[in-house]
Short mmCIF file of C-alpha atoms in Angstrom, two decimals:
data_model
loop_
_atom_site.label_atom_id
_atom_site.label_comp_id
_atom_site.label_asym_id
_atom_site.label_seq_id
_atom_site.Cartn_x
_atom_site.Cartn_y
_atom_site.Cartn_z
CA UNK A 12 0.00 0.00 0.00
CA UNK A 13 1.36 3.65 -1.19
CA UNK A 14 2.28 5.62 1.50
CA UNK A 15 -0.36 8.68 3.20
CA UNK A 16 0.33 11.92 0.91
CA UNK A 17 2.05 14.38 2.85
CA UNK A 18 0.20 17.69 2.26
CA UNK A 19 1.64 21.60 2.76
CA UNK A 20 1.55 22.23 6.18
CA UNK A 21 3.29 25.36 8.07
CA UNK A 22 5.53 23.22 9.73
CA UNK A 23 6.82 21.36 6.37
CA UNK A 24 6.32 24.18 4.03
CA UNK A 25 9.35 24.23 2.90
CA UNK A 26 9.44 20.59 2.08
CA UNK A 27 6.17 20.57 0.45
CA UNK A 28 8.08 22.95 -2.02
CA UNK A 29 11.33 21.43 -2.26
CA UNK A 30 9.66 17.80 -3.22
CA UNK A 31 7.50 19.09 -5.50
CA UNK A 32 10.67 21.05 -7.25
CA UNK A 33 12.43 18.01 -7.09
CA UNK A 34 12.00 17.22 -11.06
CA UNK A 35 13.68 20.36 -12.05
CA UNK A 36 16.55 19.07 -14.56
CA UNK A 37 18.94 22.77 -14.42
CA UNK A 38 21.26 22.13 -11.65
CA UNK A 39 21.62 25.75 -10.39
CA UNK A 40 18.29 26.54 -11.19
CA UNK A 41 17.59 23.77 -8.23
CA UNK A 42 20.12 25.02 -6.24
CA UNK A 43 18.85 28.40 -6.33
CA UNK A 44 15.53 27.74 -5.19
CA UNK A 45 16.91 24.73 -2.65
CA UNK A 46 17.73 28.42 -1.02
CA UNK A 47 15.23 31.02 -1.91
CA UNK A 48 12.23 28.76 -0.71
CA UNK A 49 13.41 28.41 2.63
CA UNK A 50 14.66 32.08 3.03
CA UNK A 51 11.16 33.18 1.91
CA UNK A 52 9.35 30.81 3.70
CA UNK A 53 11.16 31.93 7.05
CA UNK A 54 10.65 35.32 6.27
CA UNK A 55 7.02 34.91 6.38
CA UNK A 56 7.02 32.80 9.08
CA UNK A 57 9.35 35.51 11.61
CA UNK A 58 7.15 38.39 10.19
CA UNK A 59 3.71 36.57 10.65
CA UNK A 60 2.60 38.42 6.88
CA UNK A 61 -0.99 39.13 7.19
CA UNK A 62 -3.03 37.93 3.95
CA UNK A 63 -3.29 42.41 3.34
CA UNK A 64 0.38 42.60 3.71
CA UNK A 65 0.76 39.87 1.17
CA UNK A 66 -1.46 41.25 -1.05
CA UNK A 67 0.60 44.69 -1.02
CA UNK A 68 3.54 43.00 -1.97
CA UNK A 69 1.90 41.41 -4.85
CA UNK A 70 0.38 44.84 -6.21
CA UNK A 71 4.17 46.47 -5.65
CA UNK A 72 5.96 44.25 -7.33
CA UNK A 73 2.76 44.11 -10.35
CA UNK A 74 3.24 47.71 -10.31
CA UNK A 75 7.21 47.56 -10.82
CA UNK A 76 6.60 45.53 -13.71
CA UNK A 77 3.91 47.66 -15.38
CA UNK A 78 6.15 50.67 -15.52
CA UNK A 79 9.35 48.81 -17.03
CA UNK A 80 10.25 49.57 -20.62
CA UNK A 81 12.73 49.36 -22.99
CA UNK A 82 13.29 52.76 -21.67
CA UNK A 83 13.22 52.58 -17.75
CA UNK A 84 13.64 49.43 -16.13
CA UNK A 85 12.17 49.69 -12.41
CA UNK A 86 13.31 46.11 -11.34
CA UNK A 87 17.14 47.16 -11.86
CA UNK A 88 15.90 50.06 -9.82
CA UNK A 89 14.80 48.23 -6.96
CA UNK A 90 17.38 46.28 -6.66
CA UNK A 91 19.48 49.46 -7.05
CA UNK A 92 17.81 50.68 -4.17
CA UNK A 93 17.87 47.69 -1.80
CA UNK A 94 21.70 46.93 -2.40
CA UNK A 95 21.06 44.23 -3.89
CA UNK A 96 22.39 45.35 -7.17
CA UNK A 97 25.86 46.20 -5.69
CA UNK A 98 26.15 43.05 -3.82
CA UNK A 99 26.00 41.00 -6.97
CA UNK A 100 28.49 43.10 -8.20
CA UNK A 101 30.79 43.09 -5.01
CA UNK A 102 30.75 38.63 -5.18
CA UNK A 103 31.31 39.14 -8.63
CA UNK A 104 33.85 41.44 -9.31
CA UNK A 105 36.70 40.59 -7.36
CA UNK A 106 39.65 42.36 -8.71
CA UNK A 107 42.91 42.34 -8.07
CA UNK A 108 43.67 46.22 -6.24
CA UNK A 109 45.62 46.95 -9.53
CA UNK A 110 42.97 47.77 -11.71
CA UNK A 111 39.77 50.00 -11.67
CA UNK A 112 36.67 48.71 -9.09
CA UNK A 113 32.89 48.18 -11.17
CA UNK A 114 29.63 49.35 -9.87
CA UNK A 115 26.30 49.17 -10.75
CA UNK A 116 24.83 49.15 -14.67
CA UNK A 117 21.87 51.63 -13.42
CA UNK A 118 18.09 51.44 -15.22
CA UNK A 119 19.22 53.91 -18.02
CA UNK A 120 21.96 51.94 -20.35
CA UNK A 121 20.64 52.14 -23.87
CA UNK A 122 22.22 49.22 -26.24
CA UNK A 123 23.50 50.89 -29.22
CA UNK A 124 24.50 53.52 -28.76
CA UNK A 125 26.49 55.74 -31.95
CA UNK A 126 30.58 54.80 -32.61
CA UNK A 127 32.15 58.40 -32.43
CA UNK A 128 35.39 59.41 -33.73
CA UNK A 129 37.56 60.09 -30.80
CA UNK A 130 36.92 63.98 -29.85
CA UNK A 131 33.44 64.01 -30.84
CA UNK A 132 30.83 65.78 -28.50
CA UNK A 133 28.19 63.93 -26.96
CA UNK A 134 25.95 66.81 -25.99
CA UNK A 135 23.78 67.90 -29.02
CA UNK A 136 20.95 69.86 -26.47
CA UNK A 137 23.01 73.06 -26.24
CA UNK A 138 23.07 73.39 -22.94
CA UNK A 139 25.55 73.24 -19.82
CA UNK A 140 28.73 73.91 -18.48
CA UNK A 141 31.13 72.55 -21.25
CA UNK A 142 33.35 69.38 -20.13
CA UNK A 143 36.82 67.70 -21.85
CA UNK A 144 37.05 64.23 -20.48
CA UNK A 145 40.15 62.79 -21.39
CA UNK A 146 42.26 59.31 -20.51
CA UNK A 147 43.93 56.58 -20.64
CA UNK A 148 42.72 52.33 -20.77
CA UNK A 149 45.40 50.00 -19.66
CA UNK A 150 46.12 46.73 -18.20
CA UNK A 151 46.95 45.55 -14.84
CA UNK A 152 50.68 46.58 -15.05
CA UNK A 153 50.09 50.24 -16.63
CA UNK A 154 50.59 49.07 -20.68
CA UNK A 155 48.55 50.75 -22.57
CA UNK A 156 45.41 48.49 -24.31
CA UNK A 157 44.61 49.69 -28.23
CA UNK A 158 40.76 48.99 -29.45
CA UNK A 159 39.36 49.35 -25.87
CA UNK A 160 35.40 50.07 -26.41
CA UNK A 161 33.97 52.76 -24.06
CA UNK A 162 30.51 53.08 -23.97
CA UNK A 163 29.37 56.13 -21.98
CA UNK A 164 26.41 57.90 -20.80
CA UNK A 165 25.16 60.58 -18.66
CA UNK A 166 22.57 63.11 -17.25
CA UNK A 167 22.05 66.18 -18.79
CA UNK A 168 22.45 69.48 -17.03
CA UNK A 169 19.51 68.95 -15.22
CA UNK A 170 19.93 65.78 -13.65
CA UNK A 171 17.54 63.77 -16.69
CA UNK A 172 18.83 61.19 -19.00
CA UNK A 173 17.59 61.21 -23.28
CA UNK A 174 15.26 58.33 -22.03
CA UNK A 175 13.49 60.49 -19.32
CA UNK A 176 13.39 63.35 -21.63
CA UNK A 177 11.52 63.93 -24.74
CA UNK A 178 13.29 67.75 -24.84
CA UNK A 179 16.36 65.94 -25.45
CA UNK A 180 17.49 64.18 -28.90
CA UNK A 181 17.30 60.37 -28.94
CA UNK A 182 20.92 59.16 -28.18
CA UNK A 183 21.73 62.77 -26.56
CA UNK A 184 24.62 61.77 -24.34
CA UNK A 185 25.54 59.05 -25.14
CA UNK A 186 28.60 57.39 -27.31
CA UNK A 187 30.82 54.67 -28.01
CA UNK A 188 34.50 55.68 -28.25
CA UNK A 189 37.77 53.28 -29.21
CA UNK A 190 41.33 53.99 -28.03
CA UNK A 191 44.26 53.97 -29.98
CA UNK A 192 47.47 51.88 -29.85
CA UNK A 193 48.50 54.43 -27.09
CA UNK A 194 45.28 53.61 -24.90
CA UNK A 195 44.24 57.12 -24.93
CA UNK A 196 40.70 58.61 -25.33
CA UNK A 197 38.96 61.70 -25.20
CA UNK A 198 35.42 63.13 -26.00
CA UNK A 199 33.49 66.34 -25.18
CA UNK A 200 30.09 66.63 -23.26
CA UNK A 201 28.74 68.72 -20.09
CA UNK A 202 29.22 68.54 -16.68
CA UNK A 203 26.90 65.87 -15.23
CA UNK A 204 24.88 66.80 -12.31
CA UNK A 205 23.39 65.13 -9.16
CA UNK A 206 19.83 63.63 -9.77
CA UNK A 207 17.18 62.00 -7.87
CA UNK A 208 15.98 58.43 -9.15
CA UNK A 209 12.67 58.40 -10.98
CA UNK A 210 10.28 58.71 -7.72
CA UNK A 211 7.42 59.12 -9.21
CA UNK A 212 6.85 54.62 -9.66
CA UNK A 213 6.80 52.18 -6.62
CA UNK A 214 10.36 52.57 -6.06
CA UNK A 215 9.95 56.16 -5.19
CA UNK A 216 7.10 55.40 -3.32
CA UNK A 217 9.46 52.83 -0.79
CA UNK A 218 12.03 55.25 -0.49
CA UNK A 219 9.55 57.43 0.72
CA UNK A 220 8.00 54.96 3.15
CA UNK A 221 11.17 54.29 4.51
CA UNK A 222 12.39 57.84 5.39
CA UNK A 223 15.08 58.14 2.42
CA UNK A 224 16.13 60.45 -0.45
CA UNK A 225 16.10 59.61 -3.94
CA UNK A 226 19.87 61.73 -4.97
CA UNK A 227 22.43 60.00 -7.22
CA UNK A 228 25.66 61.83 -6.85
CA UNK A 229 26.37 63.23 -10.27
CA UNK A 230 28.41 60.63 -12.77
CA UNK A 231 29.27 59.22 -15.76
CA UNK A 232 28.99 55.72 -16.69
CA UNK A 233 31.21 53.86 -18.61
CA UNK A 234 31.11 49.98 -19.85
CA UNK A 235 34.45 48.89 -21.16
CA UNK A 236 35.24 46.15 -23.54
CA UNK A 237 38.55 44.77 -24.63
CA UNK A 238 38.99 41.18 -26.24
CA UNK A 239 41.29 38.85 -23.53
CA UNK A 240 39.91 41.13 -20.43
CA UNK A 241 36.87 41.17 -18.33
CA UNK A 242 34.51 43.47 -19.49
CA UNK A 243 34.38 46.49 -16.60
CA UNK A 244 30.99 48.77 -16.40
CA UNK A 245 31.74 51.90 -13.62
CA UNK A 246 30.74 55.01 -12.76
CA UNK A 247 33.00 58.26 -12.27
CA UNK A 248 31.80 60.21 -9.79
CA UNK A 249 32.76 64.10 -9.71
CA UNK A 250 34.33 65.14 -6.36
CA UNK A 251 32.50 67.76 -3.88
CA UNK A 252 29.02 66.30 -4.68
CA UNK A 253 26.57 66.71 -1.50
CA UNK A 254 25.24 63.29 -2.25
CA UNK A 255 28.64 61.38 -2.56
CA UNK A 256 27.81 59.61 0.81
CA UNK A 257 24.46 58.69 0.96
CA UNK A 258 24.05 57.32 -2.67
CA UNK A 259 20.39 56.38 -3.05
CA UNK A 260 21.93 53.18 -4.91
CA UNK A 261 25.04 52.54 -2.81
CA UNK A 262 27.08 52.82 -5.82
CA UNK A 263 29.74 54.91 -4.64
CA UNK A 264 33.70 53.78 -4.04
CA UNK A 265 36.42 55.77 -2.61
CA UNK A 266 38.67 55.09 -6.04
CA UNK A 267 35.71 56.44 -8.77
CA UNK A 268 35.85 59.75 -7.29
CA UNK A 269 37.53 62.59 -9.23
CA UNK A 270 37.86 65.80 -9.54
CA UNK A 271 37.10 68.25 -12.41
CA UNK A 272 39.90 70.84 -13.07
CA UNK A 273 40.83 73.43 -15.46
CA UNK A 274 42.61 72.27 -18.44
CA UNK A 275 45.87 73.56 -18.75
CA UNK A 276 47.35 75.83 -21.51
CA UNK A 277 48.72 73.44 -23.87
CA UNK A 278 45.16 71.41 -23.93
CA UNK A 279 43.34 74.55 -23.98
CA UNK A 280 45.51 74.98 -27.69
CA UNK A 281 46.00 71.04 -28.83
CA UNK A 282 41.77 70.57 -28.33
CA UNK A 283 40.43 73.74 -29.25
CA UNK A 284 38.57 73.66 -25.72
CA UNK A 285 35.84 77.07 -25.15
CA UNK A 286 36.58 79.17 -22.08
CA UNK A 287 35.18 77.73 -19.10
CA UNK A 288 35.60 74.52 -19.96
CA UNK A 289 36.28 71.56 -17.06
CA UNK A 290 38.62 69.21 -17.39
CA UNK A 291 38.28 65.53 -16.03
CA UNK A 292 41.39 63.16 -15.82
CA UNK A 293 40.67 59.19 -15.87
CA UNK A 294 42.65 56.17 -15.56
CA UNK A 295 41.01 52.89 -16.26
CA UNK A 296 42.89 49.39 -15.75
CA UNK A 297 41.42 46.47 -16.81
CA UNK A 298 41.46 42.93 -15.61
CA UNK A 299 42.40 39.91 -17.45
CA UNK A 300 39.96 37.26 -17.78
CA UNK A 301 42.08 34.80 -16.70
CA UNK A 302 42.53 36.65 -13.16
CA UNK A 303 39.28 36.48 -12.30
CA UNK A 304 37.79 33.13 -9.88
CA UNK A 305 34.04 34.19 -11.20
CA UNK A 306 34.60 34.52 -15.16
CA UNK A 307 32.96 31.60 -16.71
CA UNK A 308 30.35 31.60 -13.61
CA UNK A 309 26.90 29.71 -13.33
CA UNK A 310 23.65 30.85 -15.47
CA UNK A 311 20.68 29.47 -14.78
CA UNK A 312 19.61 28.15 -18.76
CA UNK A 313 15.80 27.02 -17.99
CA UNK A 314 14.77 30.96 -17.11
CA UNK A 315 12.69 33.24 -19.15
CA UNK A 316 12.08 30.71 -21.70
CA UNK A 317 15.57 29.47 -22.65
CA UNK A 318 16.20 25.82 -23.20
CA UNK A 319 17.58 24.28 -20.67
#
């Protein structure tokens, strides 16, 4: 005679869950939720959630997903705003202290984004405080890398990205630039300025709820790509900005701070650069692939309708 069926319970919740996932074929798929069911389950448990408070939830995280796009994605956001976000990156991205540290993507990265000759200007709006970035991409021991892909992209003047901004043209800064056999690089745009997250989704409304401000310290992002090294997406943040330590996505490290400065007279003449124009110095290193413990890491293949 078959055994008595052993039904969901409170007390074997968690087992109820784990036998019935027991089919799944993906290995870390299984081993992912081997974890996440009993972490939820306990959370539920400790906090005693109410069926109201569980319906909340549900109509949050519905409401996150009705106001993602193609242009704003409010997931990223949330996990922005919860750390999460920068904790995957932190297990990640262990680097060696040699080369330059990675933070968070951010909702805002547009893919394709125009190649520019080096030089170009990314700020076709015609407005803001002009700004000469200018640097060098190298490896782990200072020699220069040739064919180094920097994709970049920032706020305007007032604190809005193209995406956010129907004033602004589509692709309005943003740009791909390539180094030379030197490593060099340089581009023109605007000084970027400090901006609060879009607040006006759920996201905004938890920050609220929880007592906190919405204020990115102002930035540039940059994805790198070179063939033979890990691919490195950063921030830079600009130096004096009121929100440098309380970063609404905890994105902030110690070595992506810099600070603007006037050029001096000899780039003033070799660049052409417009009187009041900032100046901002960078020095990227990048990892090879080969140093890094996580390169080649598990994927879960059986999620969002890949074959497993």
């Amino acid at each position: 005679m078959l055994g008595k069926t052993q039904h969901f319970t409170e007390e074997r919740s968690v087992e109820a869950v784990l036998e019935r996932n027991a089919g799944c074929t993906d290995e870390r798929l299984r081993e992912i939720m081997s974890v996440l069911v009993p972490h939820l389950h306990a959370i539920v448990k400790e906090l005693r959630l109410t069926p109201e408070e569980w319906l909340a939830a549900i109509q949050f995280l519905t409401r996150t997903g009705q106001i993602s796009s193609d242009r704003r994605q409010e997931f990223i956001l949330l996990s922005d705003c919860l750390g999460v976000s920068m904790l995957v990156d932190a297990i990640n991205s262990r680097k060696i202290d040699e080369v330059t540290p990675s933070t968070v993507l951010g909702p805002f990265y547009v893919d394709g984004a125009p190649h520019l000759p080096m030089g170009a200007m990314i700020a076709h709006h015609g407005r803001g405080e002009p700004l000469f970035v200018l640097g060098r991409v190298s490896d782990e021991h200072g020699l220069p890398l040739e064919n180094v892909e920097l994709d970049v992209w920032q706020t305007s003047e007032d604190g809005f990205y193209d995406t956010q901004d129907d004033s602004q043209p589509d692709m309005n800064l943003r740009g791909v630039f390539s180094t030379g056999s030197d490593g060099d690089f340089w581009f023109r745009s605007i000084v970027p300025a400090s901006y609060p997250i879009p607040s006006d989704g759920p996201v905004g409304d938890m920050l609220k709820a929880l007592g906190r401000h919405p204020m990115r310290p102002a930035h540039i992002h940059f994805i790198l790509r070179c063939a033979g090294y890990d691919t490195l997406t950063t921030h830079i943040f600009i130096d004096g900005d009121p929100y440098l330590d309380s970063d609404a996505v905890f994105g902030v490290k110690d070595s992506l701070i810099t600070p603007l400065r006037d050029p001096t007279t000899e780039e003033r003449r070799l660049y052409s650069l417009p009187e009041g124009c900032q100046c901002l110095s960078l020095d990227f290193r990048l990892q090879k692939e080969a140093l890094n413990p996580m390169t080649g890491a598990r994927t879960v293949a059986g999620l969002n309708g890949a074959p497993t």
